[in-house]
């Protein structure tokens, strides 16, 4: 990591007007910042000196592994987590396709610009008459219409901190407010206008990501209970959310006249009800652990709102780039076009990925700690659940390696942290482009990281 990265203080910005005319305060709720959490994953040794792995030692340990033909073209960097010093690399400054390791950039930008306890609100506001109401999306794709007991995130039930906002609760609040005013039949409008630009990702396949809207329920899945990596998505997530909300209002004794209609809420409209997402810190952990493309794009748009950029794919990418530059991350050679990494034209050098992780590990930046706690754990969680196994020759990394994965056609990446045999935190970024089978390439990368964990490499 460059000296500038280590020395630059976090830039924490406020909220401001979005491109749609709504203010971020209407969609993003914050509370007083909590006391800073103690550092986690702090290396046992933090000062530079003879205890550092040597370049020669690392070369001896990794040379044969990095020459595995399954890796094709491999660009990589291994740095010291305590000092940011580059220990070993090849093409470490060369821009390469990051795939989903792009989410590291999105996450660092979000947590450095917005408080970690930020929550995204979905609201219902009054319209022109007592019988007119509008459901307003604030950009929370995790809003759920399922009963709490049915909600699963990557197969696991949710707890109090990870539970998404409830569309049912929003309907209950709305019905109570309407009935208190003697209203039992309404005209329902729905407003997803906070997001601008094309709804579809340039590389949208309708499963890994669907159309983006500021108003979504259950991430726009056609079947909300389909808790799989690439579910079928609906073509109009805002209309889906509004239709589900109308049904829930009906269950509360409030009739919706006709079909919900697209509308734009009036600025300053009286609020009837509101629910809030989990905190930004929890959202970042979720998007990293499970490589959630839809959530990554939504978080990138919250960066755009706070940075006064258009709330679109392009605006979000520009906002993330702007924020990382302010943090001192060396952005030469970096090109971002989205927040998830699905765009094949994204490029990031391995050394920049290692800089992002070293920044998150630094005791000076505890706000970024969810970037580390959100990383999947080898053979244990998220996208590393089935990796670092004996069959792949990498069982030594099980439970030790924490890393973000990335995968596109012919591209496999892995960037994360590992504690070596001497208790030193090492940061690594491996980026491959290869015609080899993806599982074969990933196994070869995992063996490199396992060797890092096993050696002091003096």
XYZ file of C-alpha atoms in Angstrom:
458
model
C 0.000 0.000 0.000
C 1.318 3.449 -0.856
C 2.329 5.939 1.814
C -0.578 8.109 0.713
C -3.015 5.342 1.540
C -1.615 4.950 5.041
C -1.477 8.645 5.783
C -4.769 9.877 4.358
C -7.615 10.258 6.847
C -11.077 8.960 6.111
C -13.362 11.349 4.315
C -16.841 11.087 5.805
C -19.413 12.943 3.763
C -22.982 13.942 4.432
C -26.015 13.379 2.317
C -27.344 15.634 -0.368
C -29.778 16.048 -3.215
C -30.110 13.181 -5.628
C -30.528 13.449 -9.355
C -34.228 12.706 -9.021
C -34.900 15.705 -6.789
C -35.461 13.636 -3.668
C -33.013 14.266 -0.884
C -30.952 11.475 0.540
C -32.382 12.290 3.947
C -35.726 10.970 2.722
C -34.236 7.578 1.976
C -31.215 7.110 4.212
C -31.680 7.148 7.961
C -28.705 7.596 10.271
C -28.233 7.758 14.005
C -25.413 9.055 16.136
C -22.209 7.241 15.266
C -21.381 4.534 17.815
C -18.064 4.312 19.603
C -15.374 2.968 17.320
C -15.055 -0.793 17.485
C -11.712 -2.254 18.500
C -9.598 -3.473 15.599
C -9.993 -7.075 14.525
C -7.624 -9.258 12.547
C -4.718 -7.108 13.711
C -1.451 -8.869 12.879
C 0.559 -10.152 15.814
C 3.545 -8.236 14.451
C 2.976 -4.735 13.132
C 6.365 -3.082 12.756
C 8.570 -3.571 9.730
C 11.782 -5.441 10.388
C 13.607 -8.723 10.022
C 10.455 -10.647 10.945
C 8.902 -9.807 7.567
C 8.664 -12.570 5.000
C 11.418 -12.039 2.450
C 10.978 -11.861 -1.282
C 13.384 -14.762 -1.674
C 11.481 -16.810 0.896
C 8.166 -16.157 -0.782
C 9.627 -17.019 -4.167
C 10.856 -20.349 -2.861
C 7.460 -21.146 -1.389
C 5.303 -19.961 -4.277
C 7.357 -20.169 -7.485
C 6.193 -23.614 -8.567
C 2.595 -22.931 -7.567
C 2.387 -19.646 -9.481
C 3.613 -21.432 -12.629
C 0.650 -23.812 -12.679
C -0.580 -23.834 -16.286
C -4.190 -23.792 -15.117
C -3.658 -20.180 -14.045
C -2.985 -18.937 -17.583
C -1.912 -15.327 -17.178
C -1.509 -14.601 -13.465
C -1.055 -11.109 -12.055
C -0.645 -11.022 -8.295
C 0.538 -9.093 -5.262
C 1.429 -10.215 -1.743
C 1.799 -7.407 0.767
C 2.390 -7.075 4.490
C -0.864 -6.303 6.277
C 0.877 -4.309 8.985
C 2.886 -1.955 6.793
C 1.437 -2.234 3.296
C 4.861 -3.161 1.946
C 4.895 -5.165 -1.290
C 6.616 -8.472 -0.554
C 6.179 -10.300 -3.844
C 4.363 -9.656 -7.060
C 4.154 -10.254 -10.762
C 2.259 -7.775 -12.889
C 1.059 -6.291 -9.615
C 0.609 -2.862 -11.198
C -0.994 -4.173 -14.382
C -4.755 -3.545 -14.706
C -6.695 -6.810 -14.911
C -10.337 -7.829 -14.899
C -11.439 -7.947 -11.241
C -14.859 -9.611 -11.626
C -16.559 -9.619 -8.210
C -13.491 -8.364 -6.344
C -14.836 -5.030 -7.617
C -17.152 -5.299 -4.609
C -14.168 -4.508 -2.364
C -13.926 -1.076 -3.983
C -17.669 -0.512 -3.602
C -17.614 -1.541 0.043
C -14.599 0.550 1.050
C -16.067 3.611 -0.663
C -19.452 3.143 1.017
C -18.141 2.654 4.547
C -15.683 5.537 4.280
C -18.301 7.984 3.028
C -21.408 6.924 4.986
C -21.706 5.977 8.669
C -21.815 2.241 9.234
C -25.147 2.552 11.046
C -26.852 4.115 8.030
C -30.165 2.440 7.167
C -32.121 2.709 3.919
C -35.813 3.567 4.320
C -38.831 2.450 2.321
C -41.785 4.783 2.951
C -45.455 5.347 2.290
C -46.512 8.962 1.904
C -49.807 10.786 1.492
C -51.014 11.970 -1.906
C -53.258 14.710 -3.222
C -56.353 13.369 -1.410
C -56.789 11.229 1.727
C -57.438 8.256 -0.551
C -54.159 8.673 -2.457
C -50.957 7.104 -1.131
C -47.548 6.417 -2.684
C -45.075 3.650 -1.900
C -41.605 5.214 -2.176
C -38.449 3.168 -2.683
C -35.230 4.353 -1.099
C -32.942 1.856 -2.810
C -33.188 -1.141 -0.470
C -33.338 -4.322 -2.586
C -33.403 -6.531 0.518
C -36.896 -5.357 1.545
C -38.850 -8.592 1.936
C -42.466 -9.602 1.620
C -41.827 -12.999 3.201
C -42.634 -13.944 6.785
C -39.511 -13.756 8.919
C -39.389 -17.529 9.404
C -39.210 -18.069 5.620
C -36.386 -15.638 4.899
C -33.060 -17.235 4.042
C -29.787 -15.594 3.055
C -27.555 -18.118 1.311
C -29.506 -20.867 3.052
C -29.206 -19.451 6.555
C -32.018 -17.955 8.637
C -31.726 -14.317 9.607
C -31.139 -12.851 13.041
C -32.148 -9.492 14.506
C -29.236 -7.643 12.859
C -29.464 -9.240 9.431
C -33.257 -9.379 9.084
C -34.397 -7.259 6.146
C -37.086 -4.607 6.361
C -40.566 -6.114 6.234
C -43.094 -5.132 3.572
C -45.744 -6.735 5.784
C -44.829 -4.418 8.654
C -44.980 -1.455 6.274
C -48.495 -2.506 5.235
C -49.539 -2.859 8.868
C -48.263 0.618 9.725
C -49.927 2.086 6.643
C -53.275 0.427 7.342
C -53.247 1.643 10.933
C -52.561 5.234 9.852
C -55.265 5.140 7.175
C -57.897 3.605 9.447
C -57.123 6.213 12.103
C -58.196 8.785 9.498
C -61.266 6.795 8.490
C -59.813 5.648 5.151
C -60.348 2.014 4.120
C -59.932 2.239 0.333
C -57.000 3.854 -1.471
C -55.446 4.593 -4.821
C -51.894 3.223 -4.630
C -49.030 4.802 -6.511
C -45.451 3.593 -6.456
C -42.260 5.613 -6.862
C -38.910 4.104 -7.837
C -37.555 7.301 -9.361
C -34.594 7.734 -6.997
C -32.493 5.621 -9.357
C -31.765 7.110 -12.771
C -30.285 5.874 -16.025
C -30.829 2.423 -17.551
C -32.431 -0.113 -15.233
C -30.730 -3.058 -16.892
C -27.074 -3.826 -16.318
C -25.100 -3.801 -19.563
C -24.273 -7.466 -18.954
C -27.649 -8.379 -17.448
C -28.647 -11.998 -17.875
C -31.839 -11.801 -15.829
C -30.490 -14.096 -13.103
C -27.157 -12.947 -11.671
C -28.711 -9.502 -11.701
C -32.005 -8.133 -12.947
C -33.246 -4.603 -13.630
C -32.343 -2.189 -10.835
C -34.985 -0.011 -9.203
C -35.075 2.069 -6.042
C -38.228 0.099 -5.191
C -37.698 -3.666 -5.025
C -38.878 -6.552 -2.888
C -36.809 -9.695 -2.312
C -34.240 -8.420 -4.823
C -36.713 -8.705 -7.668
C -36.799 -12.501 -7.624
C -39.659 -14.024 -9.562
C -40.067 -16.521 -6.719
C -39.168 -14.761 -3.436
C -38.437 -18.087 -1.738
C -35.909 -19.134 -4.396
C -32.732 -18.746 -2.326
C -30.207 -19.681 -5.003
C -27.211 -17.928 -6.551
C -28.874 -16.956 -9.834
C -32.691 -16.911 -9.537
C -35.022 -15.752 -12.279
C -35.726 -12.013 -11.879
C -38.848 -10.051 -12.803
C -38.786 -7.475 -15.579
C -40.370 -4.707 -13.484
C -39.327 -4.983 -9.823
C -41.106 -1.769 -8.771
C -44.448 -3.001 -10.118
C -43.863 -6.364 -8.426
C -43.243 -4.634 -5.085
C -46.326 -2.462 -5.447
C -48.513 -5.436 -6.347
C -47.293 -7.354 -3.330
C -47.869 -4.312 -1.118
C -51.438 -3.970 -2.428
C -52.105 -7.582 -1.465
C -50.716 -6.992 2.017
C -52.852 -3.875 2.459
C -55.900 -5.917 1.488
C -55.019 -8.452 4.156
C -55.064 -5.555 6.637
C -58.552 -4.485 5.595
C -57.572 -1.659 3.244
C -58.836 -2.062 -0.321
C -56.649 -0.879 -3.209
C -58.730 0.514 -6.065
C -57.638 -0.952 -9.375
C -53.994 -1.664 -10.072
C -51.131 0.285 -8.470
C -49.873 2.994 -10.813
C -46.407 4.428 -11.275
C -46.193 7.873 -9.672
C -43.766 10.401 -8.247
C -44.206 11.392 -4.625
C -44.488 15.115 -4.012
C -41.490 16.654 -2.217
C -42.312 17.000 1.458
C -45.326 14.692 1.294
C -46.548 13.624 4.725
C -45.200 10.250 5.772
C -47.680 7.564 6.793
C -45.304 4.658 7.417
C -41.668 3.624 7.151
C -39.434 0.561 7.512
C -35.640 0.457 7.449
C -32.997 -1.889 6.122
C -30.262 -3.469 8.216
C -27.315 -1.134 8.798
C -24.885 -0.396 5.991
C -22.249 -2.427 7.848
C -24.483 -5.511 7.747
C -25.400 -4.891 4.093
C -21.710 -4.712 3.170
C -21.005 -7.970 4.985
C -23.902 -9.634 3.174
C -22.892 -8.448 -0.290
C -19.285 -9.577 0.225
C -19.943 -12.951 1.844
C -22.462 -14.003 -0.785
C -21.175 -11.906 -3.697
C -24.612 -10.333 -4.022
C -24.632 -8.368 -7.283
C -27.980 -6.632 -6.778
C -27.072 -5.469 -3.282
C -23.638 -4.312 -4.439
C -25.202 -2.130 -7.119
C -27.679 -0.725 -4.591
C -24.897 0.132 -2.112
C -22.897 1.768 -4.911
C -25.911 3.982 -5.611
C -25.972 5.068 -1.966
C -22.379 6.208 -2.518
C -23.594 8.143 -5.561
C -26.309 9.876 -3.519
C -23.843 10.913 -0.827
C -21.295 12.064 -3.428
C -23.863 14.119 -5.388
C -23.493 11.979 -8.485
C -26.264 10.627 -10.750
C -27.859 7.610 -9.072
C -27.096 5.260 -11.962
C -24.523 2.649 -12.963
C -22.227 5.333 -14.357
C -22.832 7.763 -11.503
C -22.191 5.097 -8.878
C -18.939 4.021 -10.549
C -17.814 7.653 -10.723
C -18.712 8.195 -7.060
C -16.781 5.117 -5.908
C -13.769 6.190 -7.971
C -13.970 9.705 -6.529
C -14.148 8.459 -2.943
C -11.273 6.010 -3.285
C -9.146 8.765 -4.786
C -9.903 10.943 -1.748
C -8.801 8.083 0.488
C -5.427 8.021 -1.224
C -5.862 4.740 -3.080
C -3.632 4.907 -6.199
C -6.247 4.823 -8.944
C -3.956 4.867 -11.985
C -5.106 2.077 -14.270
C -8.415 1.597 -12.461
C -11.577 1.702 -14.540
C -14.929 1.049 -12.883
C -18.224 0.748 -14.750
C -20.423 -0.767 -12.060
C -20.466 -1.674 -8.379
C -20.734 -5.460 -8.643
C -17.983 -6.479 -11.069
C -20.269 -7.994 -13.706
C -19.020 -5.458 -16.241
C -16.175 -7.117 -18.167
C -14.616 -3.704 -18.892
C -13.755 -3.062 -15.250
C -9.999 -3.162 -14.631
C -8.074 -2.958 -11.350
C -4.385 -3.786 -10.717
C -3.745 -6.445 -8.045
C -1.825 -3.928 -5.939
C -4.928 -1.724 -5.705
C -7.000 -4.639 -4.411
C -4.333 -5.324 -1.782
C -4.316 -1.613 -0.880
C -8.070 -1.709 -0.303
C -7.734 -4.677 2.025
C -4.745 -3.220 3.864
C -6.729 -0.032 4.409
C -9.609 -2.051 5.843
C -7.183 -3.896 8.153
C -5.509 -0.714 9.378
C -6.217 0.225 13.026
C -6.615 3.810 11.782
C -9.742 2.856 9.822
C -12.091 0.857 12.077
C -15.059 2.125 10.043
C -13.929 -0.260 7.306
C -13.807 -3.358 9.482
C -16.980 -4.905 7.964
C -15.001 -5.267 4.729
C -12.888 -7.853 6.561
C -15.637 -9.474 8.585
C -17.708 -9.809 5.402
C -15.031 -11.768 3.546
C -15.942 -15.426 3.004
C -13.930 -17.909 5.086
C -12.210 -20.826 3.385
C -14.272 -24.039 3.498
C -16.683 -22.357 5.911
C -18.837 -19.551 4.504
C -20.185 -17.746 1.470
C -18.498 -18.202 -1.875
C -15.568 -20.055 -0.251
C -17.785 -22.701 1.317
C -16.687 -25.444 -1.082
C -13.067 -24.309 -1.469
C -9.858 -24.980 0.495
C -10.461 -28.696 0.777
C -8.231 -31.763 0.968
C -9.387 -32.889 -2.478
C -8.090 -29.622 -3.930
C -4.797 -29.798 -2.057
C -5.575 -26.680 -0.069
C -7.094 -27.893 3.206
C -4.414 -25.965 5.105
C -6.305 -22.780 4.288
C -9.624 -23.978 5.703
C -10.884 -21.650 8.406
C -7.811 -19.435 8.006
C -8.166 -17.728 4.651
C -10.645 -14.857 4.310
C -11.079 -13.663 0.748
C -13.392 -12.173 -1.861
C -13.880 -14.298 -4.925
C -14.463 -13.188 -8.488
C -15.494 -15.109 -11.581
C -16.383 -14.256 -15.163
C -15.907 -16.281 -18.324
C -12.171 -17.058 -18.440
C -11.474 -14.852 -15.418
C -10.952 -15.927 -11.802
C -9.798 -13.657 -8.995
C -9.212 -13.965 -5.258
C -8.244 -11.161 -2.887
C -8.067 -11.378 0.880
C -6.049 -11.917 4.039
C -4.233 -14.786 5.719
C -2.126 -15.072 8.858
C 1.186 -16.813 8.136
C 3.065 -19.308 10.313
C 4.777 -16.464 12.181
C 1.481 -14.741 13.034
C 1.901 -12.001 10.473
C -1.135 -10.749 8.545
C -0.520 -10.970 4.809
C -2.735 -9.445 2.147
C -2.946 -11.020 -1.299
C -4.629 -10.418 -4.641
C -4.547 -13.066 -7.379
C -6.004 -12.305 -10.812
C -6.056 -14.878 -13.603
C -7.140 -15.015 -17.206
C -7.186 -18.569 -18.462
C -8.983 -20.958 -20.813
C -8.754 -23.651 -18.127
C -11.782 -24.997 -16.306
C -12.828 -22.491 -13.631
C -12.719 -25.026 -10.779
C -9.215 -26.091 -11.815
C -7.995 -22.481 -11.900
C -9.575 -21.709 -8.532
C -7.969 -24.747 -6.943
C -4.574 -23.611 -8.237
C -5.098 -20.162 -6.689
C -6.185 -21.714 -3.395
C -2.972 -23.743 -3.225
C -0.953 -20.530 -3.522
C -2.797 -18.959 -0.609
C -2.500 -22.134 1.468
C 1.259 -22.042 0.964
C 1.262 -18.458 2.245
C -0.517 -19.581 5.393
C 1.952 -22.411 5.977
C 5.212 -20.505 5.695
C 7.072 -17.737 7.477
C 8.990 -17.384 4.214
C 12.194 -15.939 5.604
